[in-house]
CSV table of N, CA, C and O in Angstrom, one decimal:
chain,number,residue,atom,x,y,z
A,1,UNK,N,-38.9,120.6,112.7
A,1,UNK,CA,-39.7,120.3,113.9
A,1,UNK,C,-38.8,120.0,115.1
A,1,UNK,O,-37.9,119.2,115.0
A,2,UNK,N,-39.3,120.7,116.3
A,2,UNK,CA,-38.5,120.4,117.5
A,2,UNK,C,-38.9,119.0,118.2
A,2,UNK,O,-39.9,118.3,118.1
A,3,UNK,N,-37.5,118.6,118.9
A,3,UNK,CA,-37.6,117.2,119.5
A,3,UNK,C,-38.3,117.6,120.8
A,3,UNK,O,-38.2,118.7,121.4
A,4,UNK,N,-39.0,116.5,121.1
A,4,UNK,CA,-40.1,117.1,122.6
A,4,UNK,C,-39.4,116.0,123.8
A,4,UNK,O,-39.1,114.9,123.4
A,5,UNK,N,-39.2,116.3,125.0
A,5,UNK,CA,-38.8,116.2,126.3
A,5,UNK,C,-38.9,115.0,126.5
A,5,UNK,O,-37.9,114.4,126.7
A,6,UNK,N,-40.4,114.2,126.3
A,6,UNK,CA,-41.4,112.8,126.4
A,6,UNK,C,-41.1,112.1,125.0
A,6,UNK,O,-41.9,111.4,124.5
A,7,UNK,N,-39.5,112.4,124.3
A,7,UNK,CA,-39.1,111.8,123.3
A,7,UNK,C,-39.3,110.3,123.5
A,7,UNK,O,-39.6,110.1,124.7
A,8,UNK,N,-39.3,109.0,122.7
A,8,UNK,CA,-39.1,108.1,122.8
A,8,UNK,C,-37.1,107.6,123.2
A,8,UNK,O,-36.5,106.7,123.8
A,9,UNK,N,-36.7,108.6,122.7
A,9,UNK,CA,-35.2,108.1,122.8
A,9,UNK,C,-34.6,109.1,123.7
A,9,UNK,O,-33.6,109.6,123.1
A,10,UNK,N,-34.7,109.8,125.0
A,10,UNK,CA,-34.0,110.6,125.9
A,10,UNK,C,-32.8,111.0,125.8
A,10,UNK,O,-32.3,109.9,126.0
A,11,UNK,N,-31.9,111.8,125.7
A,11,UNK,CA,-30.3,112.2,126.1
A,11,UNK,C,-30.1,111.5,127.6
A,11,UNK,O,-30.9,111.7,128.5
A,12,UNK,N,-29.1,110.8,127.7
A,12,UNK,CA,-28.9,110.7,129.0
A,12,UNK,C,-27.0,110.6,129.0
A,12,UNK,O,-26.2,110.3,128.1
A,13,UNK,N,-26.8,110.9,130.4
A,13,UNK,CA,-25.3,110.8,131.0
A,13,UNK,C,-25.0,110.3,131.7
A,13,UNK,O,-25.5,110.4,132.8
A,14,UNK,N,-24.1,109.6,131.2
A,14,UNK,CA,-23.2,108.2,131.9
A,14,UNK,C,-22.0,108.5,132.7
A,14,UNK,O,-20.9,108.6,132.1
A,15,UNK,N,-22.1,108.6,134.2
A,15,UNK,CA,-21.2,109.0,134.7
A,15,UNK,C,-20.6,107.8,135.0
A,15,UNK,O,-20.9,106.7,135.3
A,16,UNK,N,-18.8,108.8,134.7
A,16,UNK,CA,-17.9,107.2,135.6
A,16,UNK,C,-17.8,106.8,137.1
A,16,UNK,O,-17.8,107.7,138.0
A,17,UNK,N,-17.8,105.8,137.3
A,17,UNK,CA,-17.6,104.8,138.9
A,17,UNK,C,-16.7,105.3,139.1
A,17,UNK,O,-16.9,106.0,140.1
A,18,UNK,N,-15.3,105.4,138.7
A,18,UNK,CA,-14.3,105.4,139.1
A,18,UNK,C,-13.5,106.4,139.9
A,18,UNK,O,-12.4,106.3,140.5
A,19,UNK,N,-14.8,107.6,139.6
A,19,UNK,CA,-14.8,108.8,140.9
A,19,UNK,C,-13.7,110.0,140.3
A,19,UNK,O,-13.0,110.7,141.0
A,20,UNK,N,-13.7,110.0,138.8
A,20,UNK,CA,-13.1,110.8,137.8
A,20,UNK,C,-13.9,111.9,137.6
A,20,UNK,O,-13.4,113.1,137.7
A,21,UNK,N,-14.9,111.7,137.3
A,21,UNK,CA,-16.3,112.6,137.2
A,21,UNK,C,-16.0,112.7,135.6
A,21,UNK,O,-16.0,113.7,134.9
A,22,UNK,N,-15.7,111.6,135.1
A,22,UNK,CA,-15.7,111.5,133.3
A,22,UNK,C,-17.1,111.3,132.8
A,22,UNK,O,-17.8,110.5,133.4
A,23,UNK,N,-17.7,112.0,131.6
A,23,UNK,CA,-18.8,111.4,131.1
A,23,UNK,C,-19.2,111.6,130.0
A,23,UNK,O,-18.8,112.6,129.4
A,24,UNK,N,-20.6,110.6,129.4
A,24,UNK,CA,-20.4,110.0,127.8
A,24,UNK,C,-21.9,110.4,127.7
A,24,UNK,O,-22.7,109.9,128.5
A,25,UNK,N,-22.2,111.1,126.7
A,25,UNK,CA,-23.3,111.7,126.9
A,25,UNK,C,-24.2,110.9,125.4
A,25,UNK,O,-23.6,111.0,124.3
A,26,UNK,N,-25.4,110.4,125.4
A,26,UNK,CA,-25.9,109.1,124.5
A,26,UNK,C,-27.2,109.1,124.4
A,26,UNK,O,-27.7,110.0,125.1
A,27,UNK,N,-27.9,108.5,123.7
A,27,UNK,CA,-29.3,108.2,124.0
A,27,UNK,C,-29.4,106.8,124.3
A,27,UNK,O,-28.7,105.9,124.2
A,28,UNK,N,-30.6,106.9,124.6
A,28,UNK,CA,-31.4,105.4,124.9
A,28,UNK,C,-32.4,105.3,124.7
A,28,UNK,O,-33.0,106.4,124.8
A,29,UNK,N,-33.1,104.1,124.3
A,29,UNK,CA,-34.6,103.5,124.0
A,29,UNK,C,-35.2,103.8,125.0
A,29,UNK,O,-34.4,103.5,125.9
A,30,UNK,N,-36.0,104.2,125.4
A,30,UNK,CA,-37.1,104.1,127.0
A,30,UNK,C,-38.3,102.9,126.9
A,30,UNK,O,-38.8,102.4,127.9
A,31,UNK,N,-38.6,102.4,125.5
A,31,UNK,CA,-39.6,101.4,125.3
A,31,UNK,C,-38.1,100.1,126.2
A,31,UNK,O,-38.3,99.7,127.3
A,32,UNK,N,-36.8,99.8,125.2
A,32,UNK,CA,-36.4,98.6,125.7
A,32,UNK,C,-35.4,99.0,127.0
A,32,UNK,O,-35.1,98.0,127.5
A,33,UNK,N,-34.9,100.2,127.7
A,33,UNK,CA,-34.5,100.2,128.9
A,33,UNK,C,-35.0,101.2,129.8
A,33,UNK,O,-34.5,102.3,130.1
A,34,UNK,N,-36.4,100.6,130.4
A,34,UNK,CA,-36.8,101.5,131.4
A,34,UNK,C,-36.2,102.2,132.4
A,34,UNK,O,-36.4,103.4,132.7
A,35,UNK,N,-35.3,101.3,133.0
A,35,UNK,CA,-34.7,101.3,134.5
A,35,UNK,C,-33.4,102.1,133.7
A,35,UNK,O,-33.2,102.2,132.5
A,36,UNK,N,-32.5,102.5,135.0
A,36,UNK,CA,-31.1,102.9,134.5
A,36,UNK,C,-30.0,102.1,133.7
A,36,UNK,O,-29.8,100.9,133.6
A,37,UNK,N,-29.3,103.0,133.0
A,37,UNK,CA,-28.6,101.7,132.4
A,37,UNK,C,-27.3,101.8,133.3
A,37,UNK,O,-27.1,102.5,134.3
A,38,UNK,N,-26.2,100.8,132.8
A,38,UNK,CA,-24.8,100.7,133.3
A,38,UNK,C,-24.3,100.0,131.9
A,38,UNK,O,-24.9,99.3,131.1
A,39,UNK,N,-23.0,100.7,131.9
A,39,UNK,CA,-22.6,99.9,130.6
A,39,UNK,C,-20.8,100.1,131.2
A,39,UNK,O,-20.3,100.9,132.0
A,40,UNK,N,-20.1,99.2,130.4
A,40,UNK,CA,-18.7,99.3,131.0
A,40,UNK,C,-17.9,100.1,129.4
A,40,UNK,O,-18.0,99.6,128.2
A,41,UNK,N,-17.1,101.2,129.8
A,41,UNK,CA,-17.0,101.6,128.7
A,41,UNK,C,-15.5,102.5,129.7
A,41,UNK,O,-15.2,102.5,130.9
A,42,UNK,N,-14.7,103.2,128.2
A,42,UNK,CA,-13.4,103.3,129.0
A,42,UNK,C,-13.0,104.7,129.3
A,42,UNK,O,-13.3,105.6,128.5
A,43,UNK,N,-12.5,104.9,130.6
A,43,UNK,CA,-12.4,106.4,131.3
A,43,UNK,C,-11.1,106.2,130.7
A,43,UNK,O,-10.5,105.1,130.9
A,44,UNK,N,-10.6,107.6,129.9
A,44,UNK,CA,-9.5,108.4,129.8
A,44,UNK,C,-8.7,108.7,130.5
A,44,UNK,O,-7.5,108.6,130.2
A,45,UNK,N,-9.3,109.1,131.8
A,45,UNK,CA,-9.0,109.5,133.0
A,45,UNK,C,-8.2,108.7,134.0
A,45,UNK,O,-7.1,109.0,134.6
A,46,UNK,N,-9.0,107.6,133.8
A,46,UNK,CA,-8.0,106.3,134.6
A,46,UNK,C,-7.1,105.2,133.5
A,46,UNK,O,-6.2,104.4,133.8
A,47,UNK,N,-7.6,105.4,132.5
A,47,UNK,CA,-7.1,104.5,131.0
A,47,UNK,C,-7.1,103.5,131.5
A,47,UNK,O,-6.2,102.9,132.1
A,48,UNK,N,-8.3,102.9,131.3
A,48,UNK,CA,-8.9,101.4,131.7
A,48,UNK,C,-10.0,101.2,131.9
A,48,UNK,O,-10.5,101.9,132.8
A,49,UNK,N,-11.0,100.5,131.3
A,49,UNK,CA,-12.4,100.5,131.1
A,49,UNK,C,-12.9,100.0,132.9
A,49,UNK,O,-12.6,99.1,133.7
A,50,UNK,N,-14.1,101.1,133.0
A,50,UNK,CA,-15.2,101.2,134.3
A,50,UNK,C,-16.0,100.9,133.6
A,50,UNK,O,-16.1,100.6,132.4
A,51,UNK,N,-17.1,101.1,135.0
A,51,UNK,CA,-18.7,100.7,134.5
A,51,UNK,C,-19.1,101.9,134.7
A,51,UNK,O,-19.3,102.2,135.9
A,52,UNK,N,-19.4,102.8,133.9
A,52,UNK,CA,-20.6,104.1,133.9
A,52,UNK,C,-22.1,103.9,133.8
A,52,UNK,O,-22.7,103.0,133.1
A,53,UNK,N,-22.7,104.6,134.5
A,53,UNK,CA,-23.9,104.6,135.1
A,53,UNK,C,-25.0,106.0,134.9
A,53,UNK,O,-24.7,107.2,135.2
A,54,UNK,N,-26.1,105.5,134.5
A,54,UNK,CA,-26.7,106.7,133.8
A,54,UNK,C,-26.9,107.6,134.9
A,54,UNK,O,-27.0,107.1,136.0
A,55,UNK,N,-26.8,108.8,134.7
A,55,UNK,CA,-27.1,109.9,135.4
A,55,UNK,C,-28.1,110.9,135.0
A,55,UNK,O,-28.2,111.2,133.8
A,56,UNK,N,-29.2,111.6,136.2
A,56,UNK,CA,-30.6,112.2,135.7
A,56,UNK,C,-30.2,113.9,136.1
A,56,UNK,O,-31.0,114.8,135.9
């Protein structure tokens, strides 16, 4: 059975702040985080943990 679009749990992508264009591709709850998320997690790119920011 295919997963449907209006999943409870969405794919989403966490782009980095740090202007690398690094990113961490995840799911999330949509019941416990409606709004966007931010989470601080670590760019390779700069080798030092940013805050990535969901992207639609």
């Amino acid at each position: 059975m295919a997963k449907r679009a209006s999943d409870v749990r969405p794919i989403v992508k966490l782009r980095s702040t740090g202007g690398t264009g690094y990113t961490y591709v995840t799911r999330k709850n949509r019941r416990n985080d409606p709004d966007r998320i931010r989470l601080r997690k670590y760019d390779p790119v700069l080798r030092r943990h940013v805050e990535f920011r969901e992207e639609r």
